[in-house]
PDB file of C-alpha atoms in Angstrom:
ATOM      1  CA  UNK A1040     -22.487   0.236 -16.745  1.00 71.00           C
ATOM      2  CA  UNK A1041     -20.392   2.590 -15.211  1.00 84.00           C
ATOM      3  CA  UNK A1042     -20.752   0.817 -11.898  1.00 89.00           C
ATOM      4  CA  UNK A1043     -19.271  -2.206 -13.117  1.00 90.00           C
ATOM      5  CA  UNK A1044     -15.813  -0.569 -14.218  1.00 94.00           C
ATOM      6  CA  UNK A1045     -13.299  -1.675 -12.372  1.00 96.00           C
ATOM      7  CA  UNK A1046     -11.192  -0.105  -9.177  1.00 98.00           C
ATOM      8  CA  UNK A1047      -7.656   0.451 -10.322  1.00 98.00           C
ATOM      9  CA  UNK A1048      -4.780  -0.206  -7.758  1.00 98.00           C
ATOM     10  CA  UNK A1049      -1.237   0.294  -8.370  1.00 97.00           C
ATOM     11  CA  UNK A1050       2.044   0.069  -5.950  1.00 94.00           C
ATOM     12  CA  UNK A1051       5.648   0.127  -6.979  1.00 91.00           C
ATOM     13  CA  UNK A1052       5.857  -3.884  -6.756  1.00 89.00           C
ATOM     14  CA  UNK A1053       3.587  -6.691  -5.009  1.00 91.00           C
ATOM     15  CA  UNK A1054       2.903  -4.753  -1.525  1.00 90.00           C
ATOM     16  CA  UNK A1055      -0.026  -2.718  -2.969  1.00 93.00           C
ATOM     17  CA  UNK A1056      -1.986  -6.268  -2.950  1.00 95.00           C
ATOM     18  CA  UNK A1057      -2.299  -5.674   0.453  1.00 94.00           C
ATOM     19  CA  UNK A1058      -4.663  -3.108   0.151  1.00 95.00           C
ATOM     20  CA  UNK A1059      -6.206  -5.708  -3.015  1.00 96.00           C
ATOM     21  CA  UNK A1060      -6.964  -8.109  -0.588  1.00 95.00           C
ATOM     22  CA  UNK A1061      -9.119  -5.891   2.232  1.00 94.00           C
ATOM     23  CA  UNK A1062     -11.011  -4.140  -0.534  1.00 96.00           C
ATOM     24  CA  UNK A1063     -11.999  -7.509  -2.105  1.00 95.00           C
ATOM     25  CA  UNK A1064     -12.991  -8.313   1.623  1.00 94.00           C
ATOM     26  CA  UNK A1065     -14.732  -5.117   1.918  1.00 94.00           C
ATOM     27  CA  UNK A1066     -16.253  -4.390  -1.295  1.00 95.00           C
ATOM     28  CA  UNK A1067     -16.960  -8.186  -2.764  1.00 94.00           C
ATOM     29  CA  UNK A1068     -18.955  -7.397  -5.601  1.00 94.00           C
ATOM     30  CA  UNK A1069     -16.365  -4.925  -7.210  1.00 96.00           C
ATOM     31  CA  UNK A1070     -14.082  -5.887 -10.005  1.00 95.00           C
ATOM     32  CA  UNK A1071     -10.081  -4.457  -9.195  1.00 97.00           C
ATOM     33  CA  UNK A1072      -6.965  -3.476 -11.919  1.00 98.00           C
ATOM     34  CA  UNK A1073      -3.881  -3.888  -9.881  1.00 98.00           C
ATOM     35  CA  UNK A1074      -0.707  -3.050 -11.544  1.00 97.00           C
ATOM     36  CA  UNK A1075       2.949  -3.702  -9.912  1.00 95.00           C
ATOM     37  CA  UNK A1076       5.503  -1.153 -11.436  1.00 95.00           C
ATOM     38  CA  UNK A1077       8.330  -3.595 -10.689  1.00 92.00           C
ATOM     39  CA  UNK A1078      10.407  -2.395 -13.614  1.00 91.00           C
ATOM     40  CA  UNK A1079      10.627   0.882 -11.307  1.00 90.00           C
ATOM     41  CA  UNK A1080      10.943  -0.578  -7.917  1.00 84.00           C
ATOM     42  CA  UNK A1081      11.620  -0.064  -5.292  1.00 83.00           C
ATOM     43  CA  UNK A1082       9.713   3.709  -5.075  1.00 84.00           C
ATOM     44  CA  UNK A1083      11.353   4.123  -1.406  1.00 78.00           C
ATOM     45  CA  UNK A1084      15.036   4.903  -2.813  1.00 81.00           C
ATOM     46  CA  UNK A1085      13.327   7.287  -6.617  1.00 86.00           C
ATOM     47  CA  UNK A1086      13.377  10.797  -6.794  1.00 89.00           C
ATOM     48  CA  UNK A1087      10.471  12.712  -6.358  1.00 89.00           C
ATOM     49  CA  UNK A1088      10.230  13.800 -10.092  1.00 93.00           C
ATOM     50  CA  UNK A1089      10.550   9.936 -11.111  1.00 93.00           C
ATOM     51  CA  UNK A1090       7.503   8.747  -8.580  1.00 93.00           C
ATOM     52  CA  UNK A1091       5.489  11.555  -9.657  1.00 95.00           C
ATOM     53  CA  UNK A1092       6.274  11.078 -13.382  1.00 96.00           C
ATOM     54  CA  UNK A1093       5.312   6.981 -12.995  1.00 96.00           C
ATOM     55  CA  UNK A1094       2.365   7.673 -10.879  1.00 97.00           C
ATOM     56  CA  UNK A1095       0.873  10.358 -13.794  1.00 97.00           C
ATOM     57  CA  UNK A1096       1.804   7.182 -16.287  1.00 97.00           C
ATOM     58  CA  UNK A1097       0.398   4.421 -14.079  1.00 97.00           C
ATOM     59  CA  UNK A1098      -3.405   5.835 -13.536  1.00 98.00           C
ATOM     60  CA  UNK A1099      -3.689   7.520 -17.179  1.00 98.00           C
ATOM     61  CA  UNK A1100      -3.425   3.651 -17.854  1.00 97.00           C
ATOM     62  CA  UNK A1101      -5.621   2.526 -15.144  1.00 98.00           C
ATOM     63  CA  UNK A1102      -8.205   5.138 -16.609  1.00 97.00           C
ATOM     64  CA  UNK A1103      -7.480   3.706 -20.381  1.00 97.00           C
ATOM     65  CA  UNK A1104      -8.579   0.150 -18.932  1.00 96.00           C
ATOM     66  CA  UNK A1105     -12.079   1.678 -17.688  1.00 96.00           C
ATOM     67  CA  UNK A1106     -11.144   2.334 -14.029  1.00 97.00           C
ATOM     68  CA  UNK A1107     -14.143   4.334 -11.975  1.00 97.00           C
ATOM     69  CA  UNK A1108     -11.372   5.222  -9.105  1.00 98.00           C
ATOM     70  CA  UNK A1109      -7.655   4.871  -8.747  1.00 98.00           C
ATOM     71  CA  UNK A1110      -6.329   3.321  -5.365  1.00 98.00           C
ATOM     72  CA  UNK A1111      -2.622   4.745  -4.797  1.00 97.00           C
ATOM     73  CA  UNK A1112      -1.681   1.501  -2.626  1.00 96.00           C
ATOM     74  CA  UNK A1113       1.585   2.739  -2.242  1.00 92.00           C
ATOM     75  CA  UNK A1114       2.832   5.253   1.502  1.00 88.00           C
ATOM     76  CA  UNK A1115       6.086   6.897  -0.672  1.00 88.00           C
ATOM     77  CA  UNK A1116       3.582   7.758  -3.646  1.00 92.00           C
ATOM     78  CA  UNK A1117       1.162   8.609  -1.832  1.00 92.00           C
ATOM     79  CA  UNK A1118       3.007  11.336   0.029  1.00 88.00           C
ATOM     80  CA  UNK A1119       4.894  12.229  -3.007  1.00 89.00           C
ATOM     81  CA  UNK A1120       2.130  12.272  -5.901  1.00 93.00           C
ATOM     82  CA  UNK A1121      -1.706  12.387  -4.401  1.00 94.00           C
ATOM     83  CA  UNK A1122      -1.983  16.208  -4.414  1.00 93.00           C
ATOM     84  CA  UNK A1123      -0.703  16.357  -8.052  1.00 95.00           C
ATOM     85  CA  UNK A1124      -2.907  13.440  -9.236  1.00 97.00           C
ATOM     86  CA  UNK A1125      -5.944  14.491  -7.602  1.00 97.00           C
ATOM     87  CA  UNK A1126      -5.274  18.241  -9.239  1.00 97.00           C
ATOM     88  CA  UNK A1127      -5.026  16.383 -13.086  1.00 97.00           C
ATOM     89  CA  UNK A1128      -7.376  13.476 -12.960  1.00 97.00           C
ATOM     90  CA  UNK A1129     -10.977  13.863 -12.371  1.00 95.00           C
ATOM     91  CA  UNK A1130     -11.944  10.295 -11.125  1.00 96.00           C
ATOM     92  CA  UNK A1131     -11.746  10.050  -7.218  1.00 97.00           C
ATOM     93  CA  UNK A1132      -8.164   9.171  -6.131  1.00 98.00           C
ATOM     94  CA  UNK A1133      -7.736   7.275  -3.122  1.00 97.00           C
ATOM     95  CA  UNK A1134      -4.257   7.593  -1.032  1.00 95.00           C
ATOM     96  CA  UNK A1135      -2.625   5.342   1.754  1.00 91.00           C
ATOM     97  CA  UNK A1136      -0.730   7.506   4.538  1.00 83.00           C
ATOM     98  CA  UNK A1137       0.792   6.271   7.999  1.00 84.00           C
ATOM     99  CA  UNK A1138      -1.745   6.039  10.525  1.00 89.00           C
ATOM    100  CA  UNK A1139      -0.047   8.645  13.176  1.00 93.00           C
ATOM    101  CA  UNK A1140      -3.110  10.184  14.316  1.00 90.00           C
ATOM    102  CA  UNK A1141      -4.619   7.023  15.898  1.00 92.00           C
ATOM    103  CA  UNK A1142      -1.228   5.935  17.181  1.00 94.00           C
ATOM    104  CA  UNK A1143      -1.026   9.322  18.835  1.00 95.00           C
ATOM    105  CA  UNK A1144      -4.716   9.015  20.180  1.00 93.00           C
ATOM    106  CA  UNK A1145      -3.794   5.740  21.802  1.00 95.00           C
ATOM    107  CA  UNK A1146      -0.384   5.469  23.170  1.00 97.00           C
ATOM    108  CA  UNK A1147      -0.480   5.438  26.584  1.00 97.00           C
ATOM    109  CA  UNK A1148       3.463   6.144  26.913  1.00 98.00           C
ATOM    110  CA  UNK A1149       3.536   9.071  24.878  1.00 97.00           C
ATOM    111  CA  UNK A1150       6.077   6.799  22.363  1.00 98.00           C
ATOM    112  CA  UNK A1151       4.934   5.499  18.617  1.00 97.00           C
ATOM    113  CA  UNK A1152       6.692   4.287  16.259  1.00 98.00           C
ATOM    114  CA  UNK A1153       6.641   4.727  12.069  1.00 96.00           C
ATOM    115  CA  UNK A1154       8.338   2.098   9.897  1.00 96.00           C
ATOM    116  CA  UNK A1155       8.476   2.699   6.390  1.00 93.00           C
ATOM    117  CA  UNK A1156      10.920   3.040   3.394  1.00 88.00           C
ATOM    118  CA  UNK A1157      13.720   6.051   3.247  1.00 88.00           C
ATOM    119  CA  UNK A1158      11.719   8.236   0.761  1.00 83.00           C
ATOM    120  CA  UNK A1159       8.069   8.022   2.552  1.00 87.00           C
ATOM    121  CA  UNK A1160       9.966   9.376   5.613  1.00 90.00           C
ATOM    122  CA  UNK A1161      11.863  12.047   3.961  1.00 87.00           C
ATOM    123  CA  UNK A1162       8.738  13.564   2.116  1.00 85.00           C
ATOM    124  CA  UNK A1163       7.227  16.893   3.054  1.00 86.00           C
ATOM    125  CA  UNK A1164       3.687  15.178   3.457  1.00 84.00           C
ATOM    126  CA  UNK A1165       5.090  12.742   5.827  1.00 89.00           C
ATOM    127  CA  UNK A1166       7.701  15.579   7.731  1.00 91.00           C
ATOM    128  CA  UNK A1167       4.116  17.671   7.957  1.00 91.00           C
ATOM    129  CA  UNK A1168       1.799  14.580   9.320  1.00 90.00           C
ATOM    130  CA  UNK A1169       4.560  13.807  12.275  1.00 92.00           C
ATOM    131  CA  UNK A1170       5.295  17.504  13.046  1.00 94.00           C
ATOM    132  CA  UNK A1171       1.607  18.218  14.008  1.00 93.00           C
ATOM    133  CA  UNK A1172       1.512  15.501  16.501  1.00 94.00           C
ATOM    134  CA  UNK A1173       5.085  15.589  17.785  1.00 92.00           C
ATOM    135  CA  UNK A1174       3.897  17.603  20.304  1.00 92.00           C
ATOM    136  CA  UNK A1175       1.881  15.099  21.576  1.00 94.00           C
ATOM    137  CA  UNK A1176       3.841  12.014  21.726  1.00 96.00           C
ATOM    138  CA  UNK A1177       7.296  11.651  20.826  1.00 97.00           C
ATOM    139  CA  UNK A1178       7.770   9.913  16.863  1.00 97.00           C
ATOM    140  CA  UNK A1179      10.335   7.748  16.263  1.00 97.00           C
ATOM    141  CA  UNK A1180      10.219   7.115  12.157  1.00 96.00           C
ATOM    142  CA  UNK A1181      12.461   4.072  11.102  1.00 96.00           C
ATOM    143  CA  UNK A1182      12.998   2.989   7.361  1.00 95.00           C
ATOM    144  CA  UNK A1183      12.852  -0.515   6.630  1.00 95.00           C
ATOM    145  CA  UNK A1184      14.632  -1.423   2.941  1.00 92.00           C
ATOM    146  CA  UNK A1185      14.724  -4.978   4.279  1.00 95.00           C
ATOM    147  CA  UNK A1186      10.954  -5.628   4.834  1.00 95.00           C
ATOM    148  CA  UNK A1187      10.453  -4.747   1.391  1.00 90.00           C
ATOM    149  CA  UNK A1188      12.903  -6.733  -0.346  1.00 91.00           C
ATOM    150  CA  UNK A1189      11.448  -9.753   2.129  1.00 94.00           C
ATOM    151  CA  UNK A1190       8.081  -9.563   0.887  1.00 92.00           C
ATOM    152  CA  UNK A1191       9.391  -9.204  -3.357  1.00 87.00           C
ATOM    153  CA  UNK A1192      11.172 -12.343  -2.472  1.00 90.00           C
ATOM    154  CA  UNK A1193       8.284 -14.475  -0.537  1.00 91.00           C
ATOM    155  CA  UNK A1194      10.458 -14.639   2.481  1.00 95.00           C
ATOM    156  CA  UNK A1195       7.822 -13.027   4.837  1.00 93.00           C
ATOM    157  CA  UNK A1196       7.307 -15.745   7.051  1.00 93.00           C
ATOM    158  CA  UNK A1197      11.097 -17.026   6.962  1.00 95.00           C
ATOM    159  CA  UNK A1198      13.519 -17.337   9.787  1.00 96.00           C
ATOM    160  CA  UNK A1199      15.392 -14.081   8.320  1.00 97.00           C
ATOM    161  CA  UNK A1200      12.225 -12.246   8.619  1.00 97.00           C
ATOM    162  CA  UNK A1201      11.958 -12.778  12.183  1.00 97.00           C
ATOM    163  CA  UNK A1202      15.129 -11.894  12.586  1.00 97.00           C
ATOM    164  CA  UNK A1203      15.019  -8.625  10.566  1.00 97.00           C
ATOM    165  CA  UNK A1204      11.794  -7.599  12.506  1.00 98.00           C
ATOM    166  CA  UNK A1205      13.655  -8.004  15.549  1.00 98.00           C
ATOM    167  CA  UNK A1206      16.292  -5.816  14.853  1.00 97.00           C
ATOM    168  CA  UNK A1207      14.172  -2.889  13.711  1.00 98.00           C
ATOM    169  CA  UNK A1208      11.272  -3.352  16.375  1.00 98.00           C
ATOM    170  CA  UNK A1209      12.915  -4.567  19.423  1.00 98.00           C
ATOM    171  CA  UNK A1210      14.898  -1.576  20.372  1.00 98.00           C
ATOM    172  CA  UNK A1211      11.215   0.785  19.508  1.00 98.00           C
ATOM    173  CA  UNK A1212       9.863  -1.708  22.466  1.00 98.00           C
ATOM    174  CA  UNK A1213      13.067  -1.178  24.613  1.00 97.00           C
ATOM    175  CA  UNK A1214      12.183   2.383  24.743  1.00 97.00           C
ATOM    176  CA  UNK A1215       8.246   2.833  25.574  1.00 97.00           C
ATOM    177  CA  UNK A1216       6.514   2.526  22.042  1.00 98.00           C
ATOM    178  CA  UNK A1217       3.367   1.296  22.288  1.00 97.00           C
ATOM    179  CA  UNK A1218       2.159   1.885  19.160  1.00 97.00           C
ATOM    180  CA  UNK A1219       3.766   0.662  16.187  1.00 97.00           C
ATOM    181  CA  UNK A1220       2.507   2.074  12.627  1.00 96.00           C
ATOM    182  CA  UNK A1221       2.999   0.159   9.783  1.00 95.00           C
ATOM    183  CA  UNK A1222       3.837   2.776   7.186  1.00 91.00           C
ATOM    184  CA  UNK A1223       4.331   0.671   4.354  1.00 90.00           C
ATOM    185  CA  UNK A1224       1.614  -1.541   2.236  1.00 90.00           C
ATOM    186  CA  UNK A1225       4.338  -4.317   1.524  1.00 90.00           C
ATOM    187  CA  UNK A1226       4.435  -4.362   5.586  1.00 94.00           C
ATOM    188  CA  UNK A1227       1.219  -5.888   5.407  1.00 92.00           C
ATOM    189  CA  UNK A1228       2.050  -9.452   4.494  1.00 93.00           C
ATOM    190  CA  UNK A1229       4.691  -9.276   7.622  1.00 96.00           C
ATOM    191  CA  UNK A1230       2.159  -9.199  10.418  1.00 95.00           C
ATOM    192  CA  UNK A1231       2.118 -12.570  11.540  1.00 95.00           C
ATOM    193  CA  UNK A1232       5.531 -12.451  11.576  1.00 97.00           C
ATOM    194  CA  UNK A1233       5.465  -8.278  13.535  1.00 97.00           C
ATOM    195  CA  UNK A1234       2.668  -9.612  15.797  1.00 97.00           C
ATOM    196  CA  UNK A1235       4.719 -12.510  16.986  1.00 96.00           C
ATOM    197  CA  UNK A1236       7.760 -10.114  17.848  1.00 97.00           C
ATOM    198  CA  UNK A1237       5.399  -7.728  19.380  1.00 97.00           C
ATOM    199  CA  UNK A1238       3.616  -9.719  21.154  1.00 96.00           C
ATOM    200  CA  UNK A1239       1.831  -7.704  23.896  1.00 96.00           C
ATOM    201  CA  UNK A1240       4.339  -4.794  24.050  1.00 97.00           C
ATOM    202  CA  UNK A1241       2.148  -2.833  21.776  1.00 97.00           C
ATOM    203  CA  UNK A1242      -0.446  -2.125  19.209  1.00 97.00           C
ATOM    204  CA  UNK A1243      -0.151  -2.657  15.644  1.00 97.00           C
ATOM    205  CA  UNK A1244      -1.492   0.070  13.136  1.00 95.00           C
ATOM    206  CA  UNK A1245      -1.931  -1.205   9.590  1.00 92.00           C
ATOM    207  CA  UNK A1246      -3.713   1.033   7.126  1.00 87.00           C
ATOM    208  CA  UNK A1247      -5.677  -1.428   4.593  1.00 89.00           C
ATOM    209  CA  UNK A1248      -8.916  -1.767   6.326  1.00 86.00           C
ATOM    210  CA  UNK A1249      -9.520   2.077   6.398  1.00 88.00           C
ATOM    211  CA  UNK A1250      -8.560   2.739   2.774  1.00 92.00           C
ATOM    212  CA  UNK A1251     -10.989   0.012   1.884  1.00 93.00           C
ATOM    213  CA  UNK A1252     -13.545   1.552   3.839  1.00 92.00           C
ATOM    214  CA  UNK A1253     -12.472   4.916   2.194  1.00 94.00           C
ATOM    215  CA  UNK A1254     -12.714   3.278  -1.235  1.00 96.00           C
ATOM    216  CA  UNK A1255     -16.791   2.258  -0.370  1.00 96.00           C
ATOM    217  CA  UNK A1256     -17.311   5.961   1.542  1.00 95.00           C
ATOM    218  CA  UNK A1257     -16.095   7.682  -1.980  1.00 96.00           C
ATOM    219  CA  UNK A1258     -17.564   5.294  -4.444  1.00 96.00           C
ATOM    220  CA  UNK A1259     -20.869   5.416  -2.199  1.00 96.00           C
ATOM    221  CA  UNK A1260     -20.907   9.133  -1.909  1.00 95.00           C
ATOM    222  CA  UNK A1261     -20.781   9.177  -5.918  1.00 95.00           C
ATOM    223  CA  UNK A1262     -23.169   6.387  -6.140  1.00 95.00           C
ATOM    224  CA  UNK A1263     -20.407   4.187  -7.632  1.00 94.00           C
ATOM    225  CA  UNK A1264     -20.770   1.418  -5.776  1.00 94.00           C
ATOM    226  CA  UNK A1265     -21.205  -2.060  -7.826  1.00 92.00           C
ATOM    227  CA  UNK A1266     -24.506  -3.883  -7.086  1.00 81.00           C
ATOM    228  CA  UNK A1267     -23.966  -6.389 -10.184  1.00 73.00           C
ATOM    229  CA  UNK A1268     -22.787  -9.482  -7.931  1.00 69.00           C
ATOM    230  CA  UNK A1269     -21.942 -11.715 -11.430  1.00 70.00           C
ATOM    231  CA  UNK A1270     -18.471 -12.431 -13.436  1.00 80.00           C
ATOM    232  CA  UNK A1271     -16.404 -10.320 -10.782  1.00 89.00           C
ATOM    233  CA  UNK A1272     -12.865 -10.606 -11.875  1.00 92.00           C
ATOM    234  CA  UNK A1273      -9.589  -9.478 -10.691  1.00 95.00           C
ATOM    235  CA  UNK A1274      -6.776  -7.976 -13.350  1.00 96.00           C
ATOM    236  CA  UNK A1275      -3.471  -7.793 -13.061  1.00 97.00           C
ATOM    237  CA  UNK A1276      -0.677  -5.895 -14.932  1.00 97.00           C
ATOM    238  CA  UNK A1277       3.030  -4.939 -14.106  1.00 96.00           C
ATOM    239  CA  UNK A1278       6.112  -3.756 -15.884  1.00 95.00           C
ATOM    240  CA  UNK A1279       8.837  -6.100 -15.248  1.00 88.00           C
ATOM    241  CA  UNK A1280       9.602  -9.285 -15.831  1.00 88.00           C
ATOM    242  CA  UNK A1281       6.829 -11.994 -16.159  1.00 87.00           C
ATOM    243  CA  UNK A1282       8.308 -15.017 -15.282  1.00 88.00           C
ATOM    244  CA  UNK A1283       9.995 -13.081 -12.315  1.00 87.00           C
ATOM    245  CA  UNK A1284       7.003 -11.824 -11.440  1.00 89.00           C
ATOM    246  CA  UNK A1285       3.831 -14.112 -11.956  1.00 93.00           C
ATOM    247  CA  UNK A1286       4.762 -16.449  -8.990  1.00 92.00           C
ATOM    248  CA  UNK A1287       5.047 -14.001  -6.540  1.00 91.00           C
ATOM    249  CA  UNK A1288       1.700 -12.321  -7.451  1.00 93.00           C
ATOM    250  CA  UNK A1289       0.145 -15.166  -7.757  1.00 95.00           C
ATOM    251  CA  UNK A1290       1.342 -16.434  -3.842  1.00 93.00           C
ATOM    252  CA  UNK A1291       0.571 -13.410  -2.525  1.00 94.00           C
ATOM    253  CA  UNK A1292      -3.106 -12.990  -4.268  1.00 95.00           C
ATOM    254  CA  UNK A1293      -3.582 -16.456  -2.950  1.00 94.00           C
ATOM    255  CA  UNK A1294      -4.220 -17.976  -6.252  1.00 92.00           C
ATOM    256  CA  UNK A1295      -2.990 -18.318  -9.982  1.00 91.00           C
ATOM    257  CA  UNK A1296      -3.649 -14.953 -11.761  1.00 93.00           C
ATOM    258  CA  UNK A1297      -3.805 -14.176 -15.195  1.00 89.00           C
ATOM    259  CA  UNK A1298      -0.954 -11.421 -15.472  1.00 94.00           C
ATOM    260  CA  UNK A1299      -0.176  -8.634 -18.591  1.00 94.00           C
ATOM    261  CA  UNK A1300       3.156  -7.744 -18.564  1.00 92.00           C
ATOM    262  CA  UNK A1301       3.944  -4.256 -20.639  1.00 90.00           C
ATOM    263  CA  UNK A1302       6.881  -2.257 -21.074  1.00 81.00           C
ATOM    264  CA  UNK A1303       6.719   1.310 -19.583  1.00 69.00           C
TER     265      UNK A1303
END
């Protein structure tokens, strides 16, 4: 019984479903809680006190529903919140965080680049992670409001999104990055759009696949893992607006979803 409870996933809006989307692929048999705190988005321009006070709310309710593990599909809370959540809750939580130590592994020109939102780059996790590889290669950490307000508004594979990846990515090519880190989950659903500006000029780090394969590593570990392959479902919750927010779920989930909406 307990491996059948479900992995809960929460992100400050619909990014987070990134991170849905490669543990499904990764871990079919497993059923998933995602909730969207739209009512508090976006996360990238909150206070530290405010993230870390949602992100306490968010997985005592993922816990309420029966969650075996908490995903924290969010860069800014992660950095913010994972030390203080993994110090009060007892199930394992699982944390995204800008992939700077492959970048820095790989480049070639001794340039990578981070883009994510204001507050992920102004945390002391984050100001940590890129200080102990600065010496290295040379970081260049660019926040990206527009990607995320692109993705809320399913306008990741528009003409304006193209445009808007040029203008933050270009000039990182110009100068010798040949990594680029994609330090956001809401990023995610903008690859098509990043790989066709990119192009050759460098290497794309996103971080879903590895939390996924954190998610089965911990679960595994704590003999967790699902082997019940029968009425799998997928739940999804947020705090804003329903009708504001069902379509967009649903589009980027890839199919209708049944969605709670509660006020928090």
């Amino acid at each position: 019984m307990e491996k059948q409870k479900p992995i809960g996933i929460f992100d400050s809006g619909v990014g987070g479903l990134s991170i849905c989307h490669a543990i499904r692929r990764a871990l079919p048999e497993e059923n998933l809680v995602y909730f969207a705190d739209i009512g508090f988005s976006p996360y990238g321009v909150k206070s530290k006190d405010i993230i870390n006070e949602r992100s306490e709310y968010i997985v005592s309710f993922l816990i309420n529903q029966g969650c075996k593990a908490v995903v924290v599909a969010c860069n800014t809370a992660t950095v913010n919140t994972i030390s203080n959540l993994r110090a009060k809750f007892s199930i394992p939580i699982i944390g995204v965080e800008p992939g700077i130590k492959p970048a820095a592994l790989q480049s070639k020109t001794g340039i990578i680049s981070v883009l994510a939102t204001e507050q992920t780059l102004e945390s002391d996790s984050f100001q940590r992670l890129m200080a102990k590889y600065s010496k290295a290669v040379k970081i260049n950490a660019i926040a990206c409001p527009k990607f995320v307000t692109l993705v809320e508004n399913l306008e990741h594979y528009s003409e304006q999104a193209v445009d808007v990846a040029e203008q933050y990515i270009r000039p990182l090519l110009t100068e010798g990055s040949d990594q680029i880190i994609l330090g956001c989950t809401h990023f995610s659903f903008l690859r098509t759009i990043i790989d066709q500006v990119v192009g050759q000029e460098a290497n794309v780090i996103d971080t879903a696949a590895p939390v996924a394969m954190e998610v089965n590593r911990r679960l595994d570990k704590l003999n967790l893992l699902n082997s019940k392959n029968t009425d799998i479902y997928a739940e999804f919750w947020t705090s804003g607006d329903y009708a504001k927010v069902i379509e967009p779920m649903s589009q980027l989930w890839g199919q209708d979803i049944h969605l709670f909406a509660i006020r928090a």
